[in-house]
PDB file of C-alpha atoms in Angstrom:
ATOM      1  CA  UNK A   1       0.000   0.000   0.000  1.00  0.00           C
ATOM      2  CA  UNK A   2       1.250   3.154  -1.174  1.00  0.00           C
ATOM      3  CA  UNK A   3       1.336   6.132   1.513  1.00  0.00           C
ATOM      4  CA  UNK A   4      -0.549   9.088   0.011  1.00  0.00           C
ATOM      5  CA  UNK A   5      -0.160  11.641   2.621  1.00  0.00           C
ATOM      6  CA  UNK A   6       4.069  11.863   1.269  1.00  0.00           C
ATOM      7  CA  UNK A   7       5.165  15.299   0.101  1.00  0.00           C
ATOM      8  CA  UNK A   8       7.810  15.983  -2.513  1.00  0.00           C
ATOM      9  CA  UNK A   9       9.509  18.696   0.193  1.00  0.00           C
ATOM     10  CA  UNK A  10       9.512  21.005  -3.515  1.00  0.00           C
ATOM     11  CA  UNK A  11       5.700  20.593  -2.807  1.00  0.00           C
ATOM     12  CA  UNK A  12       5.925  22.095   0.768  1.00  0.00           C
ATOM     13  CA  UNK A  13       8.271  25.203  -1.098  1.00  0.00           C
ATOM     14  CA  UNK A  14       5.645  25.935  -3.487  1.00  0.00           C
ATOM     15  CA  UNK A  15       2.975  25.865  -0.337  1.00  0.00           C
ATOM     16  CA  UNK A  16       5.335  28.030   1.266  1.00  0.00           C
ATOM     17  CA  UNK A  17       5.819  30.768  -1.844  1.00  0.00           C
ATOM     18  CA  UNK A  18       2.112  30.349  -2.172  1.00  0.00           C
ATOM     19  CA  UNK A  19       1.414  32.058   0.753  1.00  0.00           C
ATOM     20  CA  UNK A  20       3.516  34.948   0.468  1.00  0.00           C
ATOM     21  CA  UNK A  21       1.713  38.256   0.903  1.00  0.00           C
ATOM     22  CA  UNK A  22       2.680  42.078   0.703  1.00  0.00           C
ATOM     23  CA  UNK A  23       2.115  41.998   4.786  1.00  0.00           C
ATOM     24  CA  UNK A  24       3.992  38.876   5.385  1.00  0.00           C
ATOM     25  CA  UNK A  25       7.083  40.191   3.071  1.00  0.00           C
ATOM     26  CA  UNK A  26       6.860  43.582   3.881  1.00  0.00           C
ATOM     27  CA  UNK A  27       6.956  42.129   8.110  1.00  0.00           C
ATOM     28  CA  UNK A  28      10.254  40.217   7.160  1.00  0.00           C
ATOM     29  CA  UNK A  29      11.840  43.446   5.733  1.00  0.00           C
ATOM     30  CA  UNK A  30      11.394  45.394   8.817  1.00  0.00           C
ATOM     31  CA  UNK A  31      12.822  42.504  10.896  1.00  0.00           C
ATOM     32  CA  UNK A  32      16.064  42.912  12.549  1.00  0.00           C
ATOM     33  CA  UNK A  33      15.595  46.649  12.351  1.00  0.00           C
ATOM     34  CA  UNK A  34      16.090  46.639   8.584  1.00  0.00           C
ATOM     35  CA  UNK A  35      14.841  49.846   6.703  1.00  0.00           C
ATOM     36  CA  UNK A  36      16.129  48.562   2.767  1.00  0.00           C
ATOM     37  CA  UNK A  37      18.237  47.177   0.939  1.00  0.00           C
ATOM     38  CA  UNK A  38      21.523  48.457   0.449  1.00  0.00           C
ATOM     39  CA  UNK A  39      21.851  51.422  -2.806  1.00  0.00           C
ATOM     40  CA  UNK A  40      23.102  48.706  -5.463  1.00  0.00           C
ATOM     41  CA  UNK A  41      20.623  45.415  -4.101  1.00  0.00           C
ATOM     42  CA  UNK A  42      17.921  48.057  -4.032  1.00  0.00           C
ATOM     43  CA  UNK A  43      18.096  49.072  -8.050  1.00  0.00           C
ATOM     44  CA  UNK A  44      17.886  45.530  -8.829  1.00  0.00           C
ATOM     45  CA  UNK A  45      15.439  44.920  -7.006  1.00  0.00           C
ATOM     46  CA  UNK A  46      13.762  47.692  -8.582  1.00  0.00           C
ATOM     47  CA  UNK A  47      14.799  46.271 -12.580  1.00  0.00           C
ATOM     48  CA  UNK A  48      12.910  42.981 -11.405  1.00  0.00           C
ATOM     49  CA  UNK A  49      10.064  44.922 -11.239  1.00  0.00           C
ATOM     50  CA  UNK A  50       7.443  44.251 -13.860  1.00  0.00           C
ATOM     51  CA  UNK A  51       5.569  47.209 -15.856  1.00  0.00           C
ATOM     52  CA  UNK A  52       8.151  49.950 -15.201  1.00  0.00           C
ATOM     53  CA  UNK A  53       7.664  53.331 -17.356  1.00  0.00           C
ATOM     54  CA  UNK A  54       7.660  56.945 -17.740  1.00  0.00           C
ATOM     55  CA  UNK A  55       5.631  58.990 -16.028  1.00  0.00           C
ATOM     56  CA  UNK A  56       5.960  62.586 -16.904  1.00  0.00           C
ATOM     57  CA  UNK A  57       9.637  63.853 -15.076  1.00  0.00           C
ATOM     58  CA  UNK A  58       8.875  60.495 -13.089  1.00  0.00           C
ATOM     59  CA  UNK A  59       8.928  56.672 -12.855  1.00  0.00           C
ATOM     60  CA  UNK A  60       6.082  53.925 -12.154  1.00  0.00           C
ATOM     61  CA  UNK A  61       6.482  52.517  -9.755  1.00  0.00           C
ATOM     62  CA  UNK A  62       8.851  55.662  -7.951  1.00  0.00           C
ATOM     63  CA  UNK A  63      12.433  55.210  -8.178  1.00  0.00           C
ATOM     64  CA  UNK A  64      14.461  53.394  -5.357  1.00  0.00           C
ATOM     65  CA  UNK A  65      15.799  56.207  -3.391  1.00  0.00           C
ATOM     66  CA  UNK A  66      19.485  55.840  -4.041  1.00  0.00           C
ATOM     67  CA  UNK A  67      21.891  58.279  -5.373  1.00  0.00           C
ATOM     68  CA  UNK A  68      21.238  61.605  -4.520  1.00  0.00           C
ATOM     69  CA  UNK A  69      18.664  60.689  -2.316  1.00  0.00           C
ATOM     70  CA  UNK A  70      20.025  57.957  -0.370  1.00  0.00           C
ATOM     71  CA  UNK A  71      21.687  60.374   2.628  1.00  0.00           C
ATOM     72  CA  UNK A  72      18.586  63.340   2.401  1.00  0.00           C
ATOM     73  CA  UNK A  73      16.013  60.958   2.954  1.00  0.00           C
ATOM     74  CA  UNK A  74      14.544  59.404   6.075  1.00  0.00           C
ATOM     75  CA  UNK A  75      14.448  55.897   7.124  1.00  0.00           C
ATOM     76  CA  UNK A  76      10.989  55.789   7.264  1.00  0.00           C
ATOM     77  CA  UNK A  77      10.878  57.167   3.442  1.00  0.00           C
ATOM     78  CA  UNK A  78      12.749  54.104   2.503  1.00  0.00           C
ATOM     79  CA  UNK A  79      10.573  52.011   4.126  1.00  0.00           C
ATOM     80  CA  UNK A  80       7.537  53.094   2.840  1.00  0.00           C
ATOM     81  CA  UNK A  81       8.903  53.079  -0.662  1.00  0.00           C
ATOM     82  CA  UNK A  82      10.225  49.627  -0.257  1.00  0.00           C
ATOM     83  CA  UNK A  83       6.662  48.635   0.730  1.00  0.00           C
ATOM     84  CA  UNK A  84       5.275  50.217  -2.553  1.00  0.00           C
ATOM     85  CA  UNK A  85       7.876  48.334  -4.973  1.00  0.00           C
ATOM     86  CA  UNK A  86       6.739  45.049  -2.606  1.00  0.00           C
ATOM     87  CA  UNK A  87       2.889  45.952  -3.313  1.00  0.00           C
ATOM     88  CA  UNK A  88       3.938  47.074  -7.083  1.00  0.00           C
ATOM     89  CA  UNK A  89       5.411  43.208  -7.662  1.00  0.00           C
ATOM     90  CA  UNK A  90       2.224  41.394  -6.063  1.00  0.00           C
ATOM     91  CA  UNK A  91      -0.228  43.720  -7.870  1.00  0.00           C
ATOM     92  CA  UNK A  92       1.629  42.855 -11.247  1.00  0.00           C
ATOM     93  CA  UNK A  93       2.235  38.647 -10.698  1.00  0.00           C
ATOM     94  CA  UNK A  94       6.099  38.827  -9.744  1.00  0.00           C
ATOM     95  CA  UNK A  95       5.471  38.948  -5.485  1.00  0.00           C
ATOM     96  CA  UNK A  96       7.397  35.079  -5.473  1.00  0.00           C
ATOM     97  CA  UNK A  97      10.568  36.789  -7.569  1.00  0.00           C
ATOM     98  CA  UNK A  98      10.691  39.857  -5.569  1.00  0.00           C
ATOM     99  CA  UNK A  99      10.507  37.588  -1.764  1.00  0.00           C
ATOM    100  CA  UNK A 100      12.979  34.937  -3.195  1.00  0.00           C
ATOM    101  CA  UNK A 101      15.441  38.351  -4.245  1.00  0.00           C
ATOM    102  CA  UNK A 102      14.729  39.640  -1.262  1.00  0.00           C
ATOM    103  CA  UNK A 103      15.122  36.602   1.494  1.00  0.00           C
ATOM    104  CA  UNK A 104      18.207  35.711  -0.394  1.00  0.00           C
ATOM    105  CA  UNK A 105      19.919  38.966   0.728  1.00  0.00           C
ATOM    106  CA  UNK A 106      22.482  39.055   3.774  1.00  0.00           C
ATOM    107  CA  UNK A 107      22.237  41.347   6.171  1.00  0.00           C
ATOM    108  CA  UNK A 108      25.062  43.586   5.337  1.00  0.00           C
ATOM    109  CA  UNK A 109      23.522  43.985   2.040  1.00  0.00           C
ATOM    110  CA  UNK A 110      20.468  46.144   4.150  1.00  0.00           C
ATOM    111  CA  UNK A 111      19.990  49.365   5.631  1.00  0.00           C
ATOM    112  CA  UNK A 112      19.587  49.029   9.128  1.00  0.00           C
ATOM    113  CA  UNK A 113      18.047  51.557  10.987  1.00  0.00           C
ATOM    114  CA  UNK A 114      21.782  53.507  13.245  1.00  0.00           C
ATOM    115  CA  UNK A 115      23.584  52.673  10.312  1.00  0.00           C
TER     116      UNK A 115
END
């Protein structure tokens, strides 16, 4: 007799991606005092990102806030934006890219907030 109730642990993965959520993602990022990723992780996170164009002077979704405004900008800025680029991947089908890219960072490539 065969025993049905085995799982291919890919299986369980897939569960697991499955229930990924903008809350759930956005709840890891802020863990461990992180505020984003680091200036270079942070633009490609931002090229993973489905759907990008230009919108008049601007971008959709916003630009990361690197560069220029990386050291004039507040940590709670880059939070926030970080949560829209997280809500811009699930609205537009790439949430499981964007969790895998960022779970797979290290810490020292984040922003932590007294850095």
């Amino acid at each position: 007799m065969t025993d049905t109730m085995t799982t291919n642990p890919q299986d369980t993965d897939k569960q697991f991606n499955a229930i990924e959520s903008t809350a759930s993602l956005t709840a890891y990022c802020r863990e461990n005092s992180r505020v984003c990723p680091m200036p270079q992780r942070w633009s490609a996170l931002w090229e993973l990102l489905p759907n990008r164009s230009r919108v008049g002077s601007g971008w959709q979704p916003p630009l990361p806030l690197i560069l220029g405004a990386w050291y004039d900008t507040p940590a709670l800025l880059k939070m926030l934006r970080l949560a829209e680029h997280i809500k811009w991947a699930a609205e537009h089908g790439e949430l499981e890219a964007v969790a895998v890219f960022l779970r797979g960072l290290t810490e020292d490539e984040w922003f932590h907030l007294g850095d």
